[in-house]
C-alpha positions as protocol buffer text, in pm:
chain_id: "A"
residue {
  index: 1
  type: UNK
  ca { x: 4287 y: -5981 z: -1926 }
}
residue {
  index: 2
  type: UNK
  ca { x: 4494 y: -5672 z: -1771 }
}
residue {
  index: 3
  type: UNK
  ca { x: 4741 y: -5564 z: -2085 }
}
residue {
  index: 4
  type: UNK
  ca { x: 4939 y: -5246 z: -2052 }
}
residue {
  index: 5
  type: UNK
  ca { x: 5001 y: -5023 z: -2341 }
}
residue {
  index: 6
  type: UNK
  ca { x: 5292 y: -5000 z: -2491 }
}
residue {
  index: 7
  type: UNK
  ca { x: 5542 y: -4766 z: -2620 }
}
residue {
  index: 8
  type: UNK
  ca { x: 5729 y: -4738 z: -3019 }
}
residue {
  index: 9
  type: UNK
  ca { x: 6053 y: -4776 z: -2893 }
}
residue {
  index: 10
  type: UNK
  ca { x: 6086 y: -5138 z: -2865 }
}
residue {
  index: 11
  type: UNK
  ca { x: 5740 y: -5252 z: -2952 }
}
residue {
  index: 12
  type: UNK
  ca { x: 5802 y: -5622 z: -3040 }
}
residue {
  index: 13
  type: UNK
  ca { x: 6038 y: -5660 z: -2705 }
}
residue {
  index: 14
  type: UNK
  ca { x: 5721 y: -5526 z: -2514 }
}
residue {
  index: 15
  type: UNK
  ca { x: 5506 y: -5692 z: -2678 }
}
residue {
  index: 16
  type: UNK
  ca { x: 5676 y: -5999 z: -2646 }
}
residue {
  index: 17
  type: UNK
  ca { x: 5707 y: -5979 z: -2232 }
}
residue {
  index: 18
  type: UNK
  ca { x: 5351 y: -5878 z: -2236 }
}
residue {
  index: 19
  type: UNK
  ca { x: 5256 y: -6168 z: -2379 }
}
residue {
  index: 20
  type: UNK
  ca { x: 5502 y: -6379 z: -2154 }
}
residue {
  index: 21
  type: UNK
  ca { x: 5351 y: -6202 z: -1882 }
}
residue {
  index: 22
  type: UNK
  ca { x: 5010 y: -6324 z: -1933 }
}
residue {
  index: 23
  type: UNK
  ca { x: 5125 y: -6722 z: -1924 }
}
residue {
  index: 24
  type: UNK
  ca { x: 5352 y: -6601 z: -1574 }
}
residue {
  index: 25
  type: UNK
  ca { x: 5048 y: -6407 z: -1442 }
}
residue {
  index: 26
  type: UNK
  ca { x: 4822 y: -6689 z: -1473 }
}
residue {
  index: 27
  type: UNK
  ca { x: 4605 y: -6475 z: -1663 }
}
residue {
  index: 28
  type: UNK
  ca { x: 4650 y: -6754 z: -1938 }
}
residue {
  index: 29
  type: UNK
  ca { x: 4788 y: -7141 z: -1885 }
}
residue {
  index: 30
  type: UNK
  ca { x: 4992 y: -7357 z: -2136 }
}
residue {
  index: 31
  type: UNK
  ca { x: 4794 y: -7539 z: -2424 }
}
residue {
  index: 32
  type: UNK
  ca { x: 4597 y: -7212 z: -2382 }
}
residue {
  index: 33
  type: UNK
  ca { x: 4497 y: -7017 z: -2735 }
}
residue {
  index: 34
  type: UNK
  ca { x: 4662 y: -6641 z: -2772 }
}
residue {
  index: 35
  type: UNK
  ca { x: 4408 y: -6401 z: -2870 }
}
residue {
  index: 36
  type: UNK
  ca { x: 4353 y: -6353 z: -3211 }
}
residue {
  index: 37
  type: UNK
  ca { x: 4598 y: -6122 z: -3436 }
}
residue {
  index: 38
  type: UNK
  ca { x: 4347 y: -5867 z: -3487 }
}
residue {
  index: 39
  type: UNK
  ca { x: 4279 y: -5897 z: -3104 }
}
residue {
  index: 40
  type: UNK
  ca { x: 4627 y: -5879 z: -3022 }
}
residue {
  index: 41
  type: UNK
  ca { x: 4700 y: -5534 z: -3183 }
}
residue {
  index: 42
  type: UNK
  ca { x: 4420 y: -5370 z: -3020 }
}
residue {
  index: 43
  type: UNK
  ca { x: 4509 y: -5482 z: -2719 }
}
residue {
  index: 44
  type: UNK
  ca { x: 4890 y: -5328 z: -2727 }
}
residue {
  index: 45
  type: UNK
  ca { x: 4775 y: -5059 z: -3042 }
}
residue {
  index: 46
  type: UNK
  ca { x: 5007 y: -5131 z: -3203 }
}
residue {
  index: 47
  type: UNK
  ca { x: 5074 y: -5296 z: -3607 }
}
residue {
  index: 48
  type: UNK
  ca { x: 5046 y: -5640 z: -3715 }
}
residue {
  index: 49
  type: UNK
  ca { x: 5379 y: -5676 z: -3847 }
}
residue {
  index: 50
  type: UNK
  ca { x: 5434 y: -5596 z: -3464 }
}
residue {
  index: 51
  type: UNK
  ca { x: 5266 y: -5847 z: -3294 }
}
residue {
  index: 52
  type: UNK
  ca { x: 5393 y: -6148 z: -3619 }
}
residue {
  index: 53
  type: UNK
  ca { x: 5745 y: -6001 z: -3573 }
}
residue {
  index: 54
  type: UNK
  ca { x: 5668 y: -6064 z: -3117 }
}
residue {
  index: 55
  type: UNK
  ca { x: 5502 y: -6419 z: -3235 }
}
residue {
  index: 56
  type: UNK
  ca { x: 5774 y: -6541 z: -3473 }
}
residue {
  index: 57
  type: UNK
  ca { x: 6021 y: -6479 z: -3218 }
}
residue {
  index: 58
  type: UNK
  ca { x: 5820 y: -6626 z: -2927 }
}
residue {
  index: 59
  type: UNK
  ca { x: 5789 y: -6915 z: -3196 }
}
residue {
  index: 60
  type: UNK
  ca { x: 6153 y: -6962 z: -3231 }
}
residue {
  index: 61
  type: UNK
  ca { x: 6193 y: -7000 z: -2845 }
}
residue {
  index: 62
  type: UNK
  ca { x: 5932 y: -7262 z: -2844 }
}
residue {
  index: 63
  type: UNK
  ca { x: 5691 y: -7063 z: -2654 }
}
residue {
  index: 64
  type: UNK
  ca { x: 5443 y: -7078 z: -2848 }
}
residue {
  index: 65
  type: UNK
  ca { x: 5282 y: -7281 z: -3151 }
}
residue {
  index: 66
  type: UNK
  ca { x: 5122 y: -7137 z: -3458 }
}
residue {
  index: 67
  type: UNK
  ca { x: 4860 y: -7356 z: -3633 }
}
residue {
  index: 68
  type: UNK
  ca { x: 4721 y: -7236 z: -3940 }
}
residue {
  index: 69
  type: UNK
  ca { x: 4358 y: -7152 z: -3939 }
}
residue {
  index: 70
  type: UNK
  ca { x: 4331 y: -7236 z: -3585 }
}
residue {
  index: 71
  type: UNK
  ca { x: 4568 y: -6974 z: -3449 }
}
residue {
  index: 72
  type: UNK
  ca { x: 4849 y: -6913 z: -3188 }
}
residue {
  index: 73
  type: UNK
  ca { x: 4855 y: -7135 z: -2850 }
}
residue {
  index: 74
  type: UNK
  ca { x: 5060 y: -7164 z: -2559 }
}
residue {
  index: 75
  type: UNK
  ca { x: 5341 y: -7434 z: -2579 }
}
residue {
  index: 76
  type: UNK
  ca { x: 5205 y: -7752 z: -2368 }
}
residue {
  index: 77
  type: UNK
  ca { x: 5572 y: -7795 z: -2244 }
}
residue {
  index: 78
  type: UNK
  ca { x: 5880 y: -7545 z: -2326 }
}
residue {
  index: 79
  type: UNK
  ca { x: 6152 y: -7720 z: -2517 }
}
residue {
  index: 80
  type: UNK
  ca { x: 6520 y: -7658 z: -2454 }
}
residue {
  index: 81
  type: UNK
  ca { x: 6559 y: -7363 z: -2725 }
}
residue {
  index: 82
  type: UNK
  ca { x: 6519 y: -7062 z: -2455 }
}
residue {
  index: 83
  type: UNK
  ca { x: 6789 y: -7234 z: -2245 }
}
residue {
  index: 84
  type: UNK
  ca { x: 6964 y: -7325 z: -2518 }
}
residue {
  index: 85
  type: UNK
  ca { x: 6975 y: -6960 z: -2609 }
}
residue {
  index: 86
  type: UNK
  ca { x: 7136 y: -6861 z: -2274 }
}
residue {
  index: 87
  type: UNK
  ca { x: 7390 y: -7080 z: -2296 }
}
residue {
  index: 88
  type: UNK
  ca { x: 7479 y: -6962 z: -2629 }
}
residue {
  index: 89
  type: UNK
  ca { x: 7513 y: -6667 z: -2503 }
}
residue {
  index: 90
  type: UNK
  ca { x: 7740 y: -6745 z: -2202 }
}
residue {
  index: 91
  type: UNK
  ca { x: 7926 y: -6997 z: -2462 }
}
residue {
  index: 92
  type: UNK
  ca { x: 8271 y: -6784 z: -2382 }
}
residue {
  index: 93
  type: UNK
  ca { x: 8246 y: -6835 z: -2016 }
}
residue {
  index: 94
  type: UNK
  ca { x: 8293 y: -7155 z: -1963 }
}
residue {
  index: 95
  type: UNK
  ca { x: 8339 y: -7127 z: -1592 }
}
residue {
  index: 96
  type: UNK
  ca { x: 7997 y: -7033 z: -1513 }
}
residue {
  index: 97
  type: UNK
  ca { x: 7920 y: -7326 z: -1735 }
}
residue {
  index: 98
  type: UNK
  ca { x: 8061 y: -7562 z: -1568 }
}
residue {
  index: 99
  type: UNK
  ca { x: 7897 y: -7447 z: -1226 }
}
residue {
  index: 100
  type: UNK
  ca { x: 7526 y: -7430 z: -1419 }
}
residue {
  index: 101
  type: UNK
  ca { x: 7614 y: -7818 z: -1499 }
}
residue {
  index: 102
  type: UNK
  ca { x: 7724 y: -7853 z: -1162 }
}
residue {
  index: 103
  type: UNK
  ca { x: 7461 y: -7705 z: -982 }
}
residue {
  index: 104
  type: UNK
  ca { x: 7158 y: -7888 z: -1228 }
}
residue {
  index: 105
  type: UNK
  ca { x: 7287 y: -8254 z: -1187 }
}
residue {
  index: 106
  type: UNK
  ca { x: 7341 y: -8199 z: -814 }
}
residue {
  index: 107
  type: UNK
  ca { x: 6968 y: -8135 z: -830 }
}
residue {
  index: 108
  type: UNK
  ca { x: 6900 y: -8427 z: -1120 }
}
residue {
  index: 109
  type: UNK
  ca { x: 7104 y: -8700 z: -953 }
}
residue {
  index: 110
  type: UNK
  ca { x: 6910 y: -8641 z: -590 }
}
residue {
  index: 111
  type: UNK
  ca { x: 6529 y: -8638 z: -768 }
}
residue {
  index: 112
  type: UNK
  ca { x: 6685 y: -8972 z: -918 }
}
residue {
  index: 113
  type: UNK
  ca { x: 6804 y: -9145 z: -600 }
}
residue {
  index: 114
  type: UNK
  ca { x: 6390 y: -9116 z: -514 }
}
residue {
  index: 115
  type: UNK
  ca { x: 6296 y: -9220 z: -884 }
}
residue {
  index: 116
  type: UNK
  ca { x: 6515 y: -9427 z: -1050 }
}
residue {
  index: 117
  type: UNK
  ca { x: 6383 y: -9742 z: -1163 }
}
residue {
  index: 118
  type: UNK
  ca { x: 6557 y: -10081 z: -1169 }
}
residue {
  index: 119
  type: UNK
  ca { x: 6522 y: -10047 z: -1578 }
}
residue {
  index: 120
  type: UNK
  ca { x: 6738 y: -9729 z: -1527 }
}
residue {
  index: 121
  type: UNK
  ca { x: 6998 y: -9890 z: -1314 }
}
residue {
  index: 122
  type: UNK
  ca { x: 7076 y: -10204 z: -1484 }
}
residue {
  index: 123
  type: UNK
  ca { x: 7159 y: -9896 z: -1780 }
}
residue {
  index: 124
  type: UNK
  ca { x: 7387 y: -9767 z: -1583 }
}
residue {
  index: 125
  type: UNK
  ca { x: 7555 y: -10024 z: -1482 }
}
residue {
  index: 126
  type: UNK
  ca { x: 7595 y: -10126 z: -1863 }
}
residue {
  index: 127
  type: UNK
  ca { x: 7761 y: -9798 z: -1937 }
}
residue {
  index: 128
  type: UNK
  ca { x: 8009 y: -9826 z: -1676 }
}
residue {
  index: 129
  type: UNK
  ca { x: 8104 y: -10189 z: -1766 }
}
residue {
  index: 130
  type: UNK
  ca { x: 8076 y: -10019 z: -2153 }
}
residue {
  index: 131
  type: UNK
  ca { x: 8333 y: -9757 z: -1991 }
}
residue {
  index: 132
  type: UNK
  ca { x: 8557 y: -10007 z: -1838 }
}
residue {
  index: 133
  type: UNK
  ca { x: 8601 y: -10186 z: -2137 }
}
residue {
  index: 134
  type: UNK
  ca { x: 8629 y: -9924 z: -2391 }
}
residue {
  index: 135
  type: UNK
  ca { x: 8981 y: -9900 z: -2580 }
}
residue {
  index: 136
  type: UNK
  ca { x: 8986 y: -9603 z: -2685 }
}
residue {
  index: 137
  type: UNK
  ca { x: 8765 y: -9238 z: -2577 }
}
residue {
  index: 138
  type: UNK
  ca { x: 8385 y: -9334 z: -2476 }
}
residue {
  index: 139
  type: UNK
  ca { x: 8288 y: -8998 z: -2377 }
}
residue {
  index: 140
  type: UNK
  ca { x: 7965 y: -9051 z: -2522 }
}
residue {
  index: 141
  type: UNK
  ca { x: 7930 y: -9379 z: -2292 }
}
residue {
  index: 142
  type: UNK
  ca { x: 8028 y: -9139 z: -2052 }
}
residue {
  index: 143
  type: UNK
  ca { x: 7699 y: -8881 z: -2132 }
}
residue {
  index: 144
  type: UNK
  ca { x: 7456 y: -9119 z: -2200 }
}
residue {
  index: 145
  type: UNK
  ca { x: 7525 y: -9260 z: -1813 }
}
residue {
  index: 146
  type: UNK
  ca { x: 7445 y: -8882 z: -1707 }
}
residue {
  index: 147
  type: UNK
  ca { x: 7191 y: -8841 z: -1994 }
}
residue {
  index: 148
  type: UNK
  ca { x: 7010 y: -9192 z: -1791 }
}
residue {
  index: 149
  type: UNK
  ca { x: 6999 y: -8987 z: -1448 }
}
residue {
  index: 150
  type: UNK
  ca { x: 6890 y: -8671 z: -1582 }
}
residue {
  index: 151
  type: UNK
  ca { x: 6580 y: -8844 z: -1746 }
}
residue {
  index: 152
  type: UNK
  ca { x: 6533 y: -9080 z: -1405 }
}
residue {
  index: 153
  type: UNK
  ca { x: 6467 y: -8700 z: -1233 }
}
residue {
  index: 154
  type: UNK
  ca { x: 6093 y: -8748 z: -1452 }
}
residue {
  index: 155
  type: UNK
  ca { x: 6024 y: -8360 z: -1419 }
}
residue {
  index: 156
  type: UNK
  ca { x: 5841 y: -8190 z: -1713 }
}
residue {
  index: 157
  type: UNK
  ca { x: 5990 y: -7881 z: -1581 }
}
residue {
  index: 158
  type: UNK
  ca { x: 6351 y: -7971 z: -1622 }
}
residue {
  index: 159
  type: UNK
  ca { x: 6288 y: -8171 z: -1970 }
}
residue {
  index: 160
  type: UNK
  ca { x: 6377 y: -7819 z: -2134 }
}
residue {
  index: 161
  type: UNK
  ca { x: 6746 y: -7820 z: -1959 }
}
residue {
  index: 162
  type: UNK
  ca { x: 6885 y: -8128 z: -2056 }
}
residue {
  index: 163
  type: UNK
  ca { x: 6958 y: -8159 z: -2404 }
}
residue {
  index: 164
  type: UNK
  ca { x: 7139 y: -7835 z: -2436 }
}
residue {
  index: 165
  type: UNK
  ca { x: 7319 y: -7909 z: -2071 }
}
residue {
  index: 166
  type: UNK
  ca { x: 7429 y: -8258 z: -2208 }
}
residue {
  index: 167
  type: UNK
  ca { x: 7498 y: -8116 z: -2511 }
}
residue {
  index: 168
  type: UNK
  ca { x: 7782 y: -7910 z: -2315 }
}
residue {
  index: 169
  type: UNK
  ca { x: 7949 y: -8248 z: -2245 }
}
residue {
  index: 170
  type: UNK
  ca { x: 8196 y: -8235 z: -2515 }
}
residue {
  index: 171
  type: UNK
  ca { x: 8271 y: -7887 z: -2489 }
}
residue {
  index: 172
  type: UNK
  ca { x: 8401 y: -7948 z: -2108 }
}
residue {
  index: 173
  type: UNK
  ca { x: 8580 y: -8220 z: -2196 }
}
residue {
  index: 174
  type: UNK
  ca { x: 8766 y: -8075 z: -2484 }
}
residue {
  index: 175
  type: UNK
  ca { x: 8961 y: -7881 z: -2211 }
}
residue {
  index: 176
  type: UNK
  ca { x: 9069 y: -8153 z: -2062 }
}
residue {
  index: 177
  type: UNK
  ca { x: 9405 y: -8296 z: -2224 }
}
residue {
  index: 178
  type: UNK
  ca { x: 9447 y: -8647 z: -2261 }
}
residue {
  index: 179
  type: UNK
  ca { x: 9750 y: -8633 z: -2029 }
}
residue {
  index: 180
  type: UNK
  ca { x: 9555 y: -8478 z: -1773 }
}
residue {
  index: 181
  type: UNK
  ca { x: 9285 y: -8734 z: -1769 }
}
residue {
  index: 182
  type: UNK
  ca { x: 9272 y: -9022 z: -1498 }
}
residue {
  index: 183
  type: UNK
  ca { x: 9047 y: -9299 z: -1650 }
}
residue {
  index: 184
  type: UNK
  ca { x: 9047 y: -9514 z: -1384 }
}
residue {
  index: 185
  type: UNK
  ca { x: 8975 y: -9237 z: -1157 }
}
residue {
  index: 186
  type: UNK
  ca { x: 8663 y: -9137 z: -1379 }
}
residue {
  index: 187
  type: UNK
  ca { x: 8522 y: -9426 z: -1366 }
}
residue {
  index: 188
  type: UNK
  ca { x: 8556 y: -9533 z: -1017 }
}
residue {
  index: 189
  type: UNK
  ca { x: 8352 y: -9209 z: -967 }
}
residue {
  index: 190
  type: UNK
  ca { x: 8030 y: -9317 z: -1152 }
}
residue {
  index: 191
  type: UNK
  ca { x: 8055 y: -9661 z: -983 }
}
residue {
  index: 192
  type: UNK
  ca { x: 8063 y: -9480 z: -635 }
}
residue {
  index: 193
  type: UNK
  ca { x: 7737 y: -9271 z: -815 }
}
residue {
  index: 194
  type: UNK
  ca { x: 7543 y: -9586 z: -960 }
}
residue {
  index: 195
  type: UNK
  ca { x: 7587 y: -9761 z: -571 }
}
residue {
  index: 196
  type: UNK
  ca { x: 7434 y: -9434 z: -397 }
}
residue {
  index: 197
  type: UNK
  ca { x: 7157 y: -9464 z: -665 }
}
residue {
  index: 198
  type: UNK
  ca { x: 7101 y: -9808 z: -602 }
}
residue {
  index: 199
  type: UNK
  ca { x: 7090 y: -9763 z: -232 }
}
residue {
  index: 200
  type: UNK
  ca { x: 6842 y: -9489 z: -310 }
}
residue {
  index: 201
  type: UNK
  ca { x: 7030 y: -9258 z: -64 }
}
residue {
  index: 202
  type: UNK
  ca { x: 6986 y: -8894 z: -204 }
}
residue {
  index: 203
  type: UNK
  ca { x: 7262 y: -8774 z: 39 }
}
residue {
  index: 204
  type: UNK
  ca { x: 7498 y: -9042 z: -65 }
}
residue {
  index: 205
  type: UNK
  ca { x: 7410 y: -8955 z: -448 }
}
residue {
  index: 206
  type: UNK
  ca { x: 7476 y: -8601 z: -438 }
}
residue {
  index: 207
  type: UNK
  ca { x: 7770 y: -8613 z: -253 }
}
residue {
  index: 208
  type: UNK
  ca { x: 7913 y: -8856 z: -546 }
}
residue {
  index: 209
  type: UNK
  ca { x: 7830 y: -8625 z: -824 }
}
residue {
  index: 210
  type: UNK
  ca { x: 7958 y: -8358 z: -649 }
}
residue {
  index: 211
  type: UNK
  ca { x: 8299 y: -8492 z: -613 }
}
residue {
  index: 212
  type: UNK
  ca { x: 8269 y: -8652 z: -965 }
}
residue {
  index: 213
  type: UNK
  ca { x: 8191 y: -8302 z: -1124 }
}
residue {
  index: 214
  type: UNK
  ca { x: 8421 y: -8074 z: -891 }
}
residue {
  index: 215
  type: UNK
  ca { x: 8706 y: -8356 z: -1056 }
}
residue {
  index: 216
  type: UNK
  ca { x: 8587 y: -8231 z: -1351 }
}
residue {
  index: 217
  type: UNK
  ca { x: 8599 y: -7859 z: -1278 }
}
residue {
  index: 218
  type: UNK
  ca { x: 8940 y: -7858 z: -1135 }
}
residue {
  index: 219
  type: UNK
  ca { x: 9115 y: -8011 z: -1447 }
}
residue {
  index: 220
  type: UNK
  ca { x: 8884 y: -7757 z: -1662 }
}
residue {
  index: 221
  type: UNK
  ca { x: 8986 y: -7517 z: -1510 }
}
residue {
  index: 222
  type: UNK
  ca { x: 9389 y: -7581 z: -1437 }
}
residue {
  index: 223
  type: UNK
  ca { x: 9392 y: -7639 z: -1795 }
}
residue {
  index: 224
  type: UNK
  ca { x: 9280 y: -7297 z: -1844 }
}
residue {
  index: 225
  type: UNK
  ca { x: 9457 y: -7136 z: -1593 }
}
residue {
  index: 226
  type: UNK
  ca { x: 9773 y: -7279 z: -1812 }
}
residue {
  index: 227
  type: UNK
  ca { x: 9644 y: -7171 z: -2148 }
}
């Protein structure tokens, strides 16, 4: 494996994109095992409390998994924390969150309209009729029917963005005031979604969560425009 040296000044950040580097390179896959500790500060001379202080925070991101007495390995799939993390990080701009949300469940909601099995549609069809009938707020009717389409997508590769996206949900709709909000209108929107999904028309889908989400943008961001 092809390892560049490293300098003192940030030698845990280096070390830690040098060892991202060698699961981007190729050089090493997921499920793979790290080289050893001992190996590891050779490689990058530099200390162990180095390369621990690179691991523990590769750990933390879910990029890798320490085992004790059989030693590091390569995550098998990345969980949500390192997009979790940029989102935390963006957590005061909630415009570009909206268009990350926007932009991801245009992409979700199209993989689905190939996908989505009957199973999955007779759930969403249950949380609109839960949605129709609710007396009082059901926004979390409301996520679990886009929680259902992001999981329909089945890609390992996008696994790692939903939880935190979803989990954005209530934040967006905290900035919408109850005056502002068009029930009727809401729902009518994920019935016109749930018939392009049945139809299995990926056009048709997209252009239904579109308009269902830029709804959702414009009385985000009206509300903030009046704040």
């Amino acid at each position: 494996m092809e390892i560049k040296s490293v300098n003192r000044k940030t030698l845990s950040k280096q070390v830690l994109d040098e060892i991202i580097d060698l699961l981007l390179s190729g050089q090493l896959k997921s499920g793979d095992r790290l080289p050893s500790e001992l190996e590891l500060m050779e490689m990058f001379d530099v200390s162990r409390s180095v390369i621990r202080e690179a691991l523990t925070s590769l750990e933390s991101m879910g990029i890798v998994n320490r085992k004790t007495r059989h030693g590091t390995f390569f995550s098998e799939k990345i969980g949500s924390k390192p997009f979790s993390m940029m989102l935390a990080l963006s957590a005061g701009n909630l415009p570009s969150i909206i268009e990350t949300r926007l932009s991801l469940e245009l992409g979700f909601v199209t993989l689905a309209a190939e996908k989505i099995t009957d199973k999955e549609l007779d759930q969403l069809k249950q949380t609109i009729d839960a949605m129709s009938s609710a007396t009082s707020d059901y926004t979390e009717i409301d996520k679990e029917f886009h929680k259902i389409i992001a999981h329909s997508a089945s890609n390992p590769l996008l696994e790692g963005v939903i939880t935190p996206l979803l989990n954005l949900y209530d934040r967006t709709l905290e900035q919408i005031p109850n005056r502002h909000r068009d029930s009727k209108a809401t729902i009518q929107q994920h019935i016109d979604i749930y018939e392009a999904l049945k139809k299995r028309d990926p056009i048709q889908s997209s252009t239904a969560m579109y308009r269902h989400l830029d709804y959702v943008r414009k009385k985000v961001l009206m509300n903030l425009n009046d704040m």
